[in-house]
Short mmCIF file of C-alpha atoms in Angstrom, two decimals:
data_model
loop_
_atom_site.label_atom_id
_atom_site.label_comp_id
_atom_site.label_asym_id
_atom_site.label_seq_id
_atom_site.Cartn_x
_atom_site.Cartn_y
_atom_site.Cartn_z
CA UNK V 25 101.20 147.46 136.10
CA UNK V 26 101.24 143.73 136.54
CA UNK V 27 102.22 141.71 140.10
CA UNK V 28 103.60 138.86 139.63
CA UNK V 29 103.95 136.68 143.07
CA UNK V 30 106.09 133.38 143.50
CA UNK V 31 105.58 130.86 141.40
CA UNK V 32 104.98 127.92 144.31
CA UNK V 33 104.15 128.60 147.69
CA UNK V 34 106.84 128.68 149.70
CA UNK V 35 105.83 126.91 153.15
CA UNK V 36 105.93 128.91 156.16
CA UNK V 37 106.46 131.98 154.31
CA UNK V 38 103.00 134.22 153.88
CA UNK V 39 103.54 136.28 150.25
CA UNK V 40 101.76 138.92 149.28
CA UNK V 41 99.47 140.25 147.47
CA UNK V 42 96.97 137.61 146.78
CA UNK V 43 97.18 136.64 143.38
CA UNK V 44 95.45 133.63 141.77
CA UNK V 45 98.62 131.23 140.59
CA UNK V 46 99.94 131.08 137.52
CA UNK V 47 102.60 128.24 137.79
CA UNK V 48 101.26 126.39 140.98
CA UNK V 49 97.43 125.54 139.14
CA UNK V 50 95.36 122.99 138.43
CA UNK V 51 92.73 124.91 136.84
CA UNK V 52 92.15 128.41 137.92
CA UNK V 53 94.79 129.01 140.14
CA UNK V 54 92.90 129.89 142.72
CA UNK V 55 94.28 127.46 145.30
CA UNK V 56 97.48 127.77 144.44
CA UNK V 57 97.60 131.57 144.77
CA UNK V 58 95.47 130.97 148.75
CA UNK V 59 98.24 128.80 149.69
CA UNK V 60 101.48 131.28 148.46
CA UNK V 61 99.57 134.05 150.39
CA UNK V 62 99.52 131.92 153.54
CA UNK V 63 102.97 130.26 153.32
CA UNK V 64 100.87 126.59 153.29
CA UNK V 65 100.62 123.72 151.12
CA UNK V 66 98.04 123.72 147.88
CA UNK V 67 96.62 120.25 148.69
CA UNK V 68 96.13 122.18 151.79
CA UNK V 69 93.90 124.35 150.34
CA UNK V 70 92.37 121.97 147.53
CA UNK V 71 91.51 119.75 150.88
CA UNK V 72 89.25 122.79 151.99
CA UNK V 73 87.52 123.30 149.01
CA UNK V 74 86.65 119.67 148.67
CA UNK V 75 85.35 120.02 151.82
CA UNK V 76 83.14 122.65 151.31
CA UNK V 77 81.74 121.40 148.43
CA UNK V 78 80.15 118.27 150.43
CA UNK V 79 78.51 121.41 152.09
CA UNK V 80 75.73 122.28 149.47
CA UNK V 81 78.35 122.77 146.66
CA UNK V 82 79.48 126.42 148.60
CA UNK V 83 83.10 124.74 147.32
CA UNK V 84 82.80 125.08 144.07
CA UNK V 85 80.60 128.32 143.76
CA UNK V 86 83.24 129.67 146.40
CA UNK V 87 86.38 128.75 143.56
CA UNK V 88 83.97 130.17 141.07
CA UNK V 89 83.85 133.55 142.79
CA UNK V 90 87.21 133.44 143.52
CA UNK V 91 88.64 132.98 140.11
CA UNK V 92 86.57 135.62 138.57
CA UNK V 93 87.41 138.47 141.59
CA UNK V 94 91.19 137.29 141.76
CA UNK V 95 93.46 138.70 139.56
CA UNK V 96 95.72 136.79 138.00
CA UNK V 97 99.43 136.48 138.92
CA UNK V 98 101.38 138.73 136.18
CA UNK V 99 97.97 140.20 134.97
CA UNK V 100 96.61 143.37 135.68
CA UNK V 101 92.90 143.30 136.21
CA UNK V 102 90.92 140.30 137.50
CA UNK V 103 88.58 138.45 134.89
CA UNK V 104 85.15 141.02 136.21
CA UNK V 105 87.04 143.62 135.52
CA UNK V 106 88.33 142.59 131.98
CA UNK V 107 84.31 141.79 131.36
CA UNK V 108 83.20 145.32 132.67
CA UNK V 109 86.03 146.87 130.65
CA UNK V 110 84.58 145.93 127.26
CA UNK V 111 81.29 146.76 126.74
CA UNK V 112 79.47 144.35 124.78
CA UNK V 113 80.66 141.57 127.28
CA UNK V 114 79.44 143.48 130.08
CA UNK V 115 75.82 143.61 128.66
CA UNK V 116 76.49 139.74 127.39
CA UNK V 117 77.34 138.29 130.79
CA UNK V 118 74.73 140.48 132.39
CA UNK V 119 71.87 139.24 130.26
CA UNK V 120 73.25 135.46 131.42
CA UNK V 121 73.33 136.56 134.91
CA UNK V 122 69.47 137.78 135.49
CA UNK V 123 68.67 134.30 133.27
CA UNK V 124 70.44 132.48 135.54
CA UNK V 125 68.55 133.91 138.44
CA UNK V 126 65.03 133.74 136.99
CA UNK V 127 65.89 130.33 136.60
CA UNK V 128 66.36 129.56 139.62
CA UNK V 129 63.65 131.21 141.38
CA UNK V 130 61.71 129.63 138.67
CA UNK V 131 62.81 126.20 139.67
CA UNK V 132 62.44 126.93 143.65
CA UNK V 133 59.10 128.06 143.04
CA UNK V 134 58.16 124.80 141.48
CA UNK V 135 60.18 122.47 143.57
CA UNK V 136 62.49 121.58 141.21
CA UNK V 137 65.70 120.00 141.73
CA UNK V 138 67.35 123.60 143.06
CA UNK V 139 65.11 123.30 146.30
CA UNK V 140 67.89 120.39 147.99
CA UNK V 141 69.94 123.30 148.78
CA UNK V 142 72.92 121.86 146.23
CA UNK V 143 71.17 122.76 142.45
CA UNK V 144 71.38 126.23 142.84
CA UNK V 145 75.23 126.80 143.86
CA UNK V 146 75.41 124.60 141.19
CA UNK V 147 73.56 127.12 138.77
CA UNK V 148 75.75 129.51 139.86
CA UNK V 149 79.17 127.84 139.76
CA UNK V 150 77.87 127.04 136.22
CA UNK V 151 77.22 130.88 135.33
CA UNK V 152 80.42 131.96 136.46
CA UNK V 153 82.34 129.12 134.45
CA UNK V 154 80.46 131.10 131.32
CA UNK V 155 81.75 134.34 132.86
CA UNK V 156 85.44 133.18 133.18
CA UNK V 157 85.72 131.68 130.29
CA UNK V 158 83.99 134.77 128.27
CA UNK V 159 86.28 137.28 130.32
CA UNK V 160 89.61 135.22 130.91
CA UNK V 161 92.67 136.60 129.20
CA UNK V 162 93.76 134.88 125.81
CA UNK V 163 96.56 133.37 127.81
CA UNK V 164 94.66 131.83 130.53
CA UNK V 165 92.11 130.60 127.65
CA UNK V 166 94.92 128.59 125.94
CA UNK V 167 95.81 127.36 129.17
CA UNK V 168 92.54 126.03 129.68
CA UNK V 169 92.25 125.03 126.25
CA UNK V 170 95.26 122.84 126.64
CA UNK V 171 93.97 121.68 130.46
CA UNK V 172 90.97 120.23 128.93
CA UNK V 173 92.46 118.95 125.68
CA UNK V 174 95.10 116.63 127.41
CA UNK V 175 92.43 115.38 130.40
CA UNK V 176 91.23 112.04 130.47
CA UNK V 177 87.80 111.68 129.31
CA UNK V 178 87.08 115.47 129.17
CA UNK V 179 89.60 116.18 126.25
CA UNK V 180 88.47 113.08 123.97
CA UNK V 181 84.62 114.81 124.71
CA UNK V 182 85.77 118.30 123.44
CA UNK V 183 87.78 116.55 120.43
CA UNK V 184 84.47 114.16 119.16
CA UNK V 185 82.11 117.74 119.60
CA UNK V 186 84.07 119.98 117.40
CA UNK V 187 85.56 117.65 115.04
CA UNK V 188 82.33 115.88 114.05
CA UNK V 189 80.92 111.95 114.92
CA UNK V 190 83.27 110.61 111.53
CA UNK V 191 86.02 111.75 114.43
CA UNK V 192 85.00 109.72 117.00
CA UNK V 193 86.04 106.15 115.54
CA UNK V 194 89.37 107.23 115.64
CA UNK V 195 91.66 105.84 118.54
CA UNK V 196 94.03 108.62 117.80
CA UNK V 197 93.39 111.55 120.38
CA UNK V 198 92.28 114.88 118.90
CA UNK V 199 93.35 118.53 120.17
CA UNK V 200 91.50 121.16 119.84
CA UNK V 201 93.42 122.71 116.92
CA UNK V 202 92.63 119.74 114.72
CA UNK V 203 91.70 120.47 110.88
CA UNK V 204 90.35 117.03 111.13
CA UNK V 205 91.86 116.00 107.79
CA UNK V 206 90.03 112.76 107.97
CA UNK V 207 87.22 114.11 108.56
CA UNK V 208 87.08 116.37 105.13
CA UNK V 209 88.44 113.16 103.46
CA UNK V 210 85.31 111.09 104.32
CA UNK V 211 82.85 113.81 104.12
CA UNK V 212 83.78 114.58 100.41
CA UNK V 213 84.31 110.94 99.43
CA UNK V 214 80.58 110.34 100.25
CA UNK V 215 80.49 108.81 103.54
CA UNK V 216 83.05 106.36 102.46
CA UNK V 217 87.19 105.90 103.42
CA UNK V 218 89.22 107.96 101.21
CA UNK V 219 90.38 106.38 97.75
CA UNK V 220 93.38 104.84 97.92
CA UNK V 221 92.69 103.51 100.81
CA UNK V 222 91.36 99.94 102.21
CA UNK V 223 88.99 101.60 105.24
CA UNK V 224 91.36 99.53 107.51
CA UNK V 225 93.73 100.28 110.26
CA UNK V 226 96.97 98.44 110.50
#
């Protein structure tokens, strides 16, 4: 059975159970659904994390952990236990997890860049960002999907990677979902603008 908490924190008023949030979220949801459990603000809690990511990065692996332990508000099983609960993804995300950590050891061993104290939080964060997105629930992958479609900078570098170079001259922005018509066009005409057409914009 889902739990589904309030949608926005309501201040002075602790809610429980801890959820991550669905409504309140920037990205995972995770300080959104810290701050309607504790009746505070989210900047509140975004203010924390930023803060403890000047602290060897232990801000962003902690969001990391979070999002993938937390279950999600009006969802019934975190994103671990969604990977655990299939299998194949289980062995998947394993086989990244003990390659993750032989990398790092290797690294520390040879002073790499990991030894500063901030590369291999880093590693880590990165791991579980391959874990949540593996795991997460179609919903919450759509979301996400969306999130980093309509960013600044972030969506326009998804859009040029999966719709091809021919793509990227276009000032039009791209979503994800794109059949790139104008991309087909100039890849069967040759290399060249489609007939019909003068090759410039108006």
């Amino acid at each position: 059975m889902s739990i589904t908490t309030s949608s926005h924190a309501v201040v002075g008023t602790p809610l429980r159970p801890l959820r991550r949030g669905r409504d309140n979220c920037i990205l995972g949801g995770v300080c959104g659904g810290f701050a309607t459990r504790l009746g505070i603000k989210e900047r509140n809690i975004r203010v924390i994390f930023a803060l403890l990511t000047l602290i060897f990065g232990l801000g962003i692996l902690l969001y990391m952990t979070f999002w993938l332990v937390l279950t999600r508000s009006g969802e019934e099983h975190s994103i671990i236990q969604q990977i655990f609960q299939k299998r194949r993804e289980a062995q998947f995300v394993l086989v990244a997890f003990i390659a993750t950590v032989i990398l790092i050891i290797t690294l520390q061993t040879a002073g790499g860049w990991t030894s500063d104290g901030f590369g291999w939080p880093l590693v880590l964060s990165g791991f579980a960002a391959f874990a949540v997105w593996r795991g997460a629930s179609n919903d919450e992958r759509n979301r996400l999907t969306e999130f980093f479609n309509t960013a600044p900078f972030i969506g326009g570098a998804f859009s040029k990677s999966r719709t091809g170079s021919c793509c990227a001259s276009s000032s039009a922005p791209l979503s994800l979902s794109s059949d790139c018509t104008n991309c087909t066009t100039w890849a069967a005409s040759g290399g060249g603008p489609a007939r019909g057409s003068s090759g410039r914009r108006s």
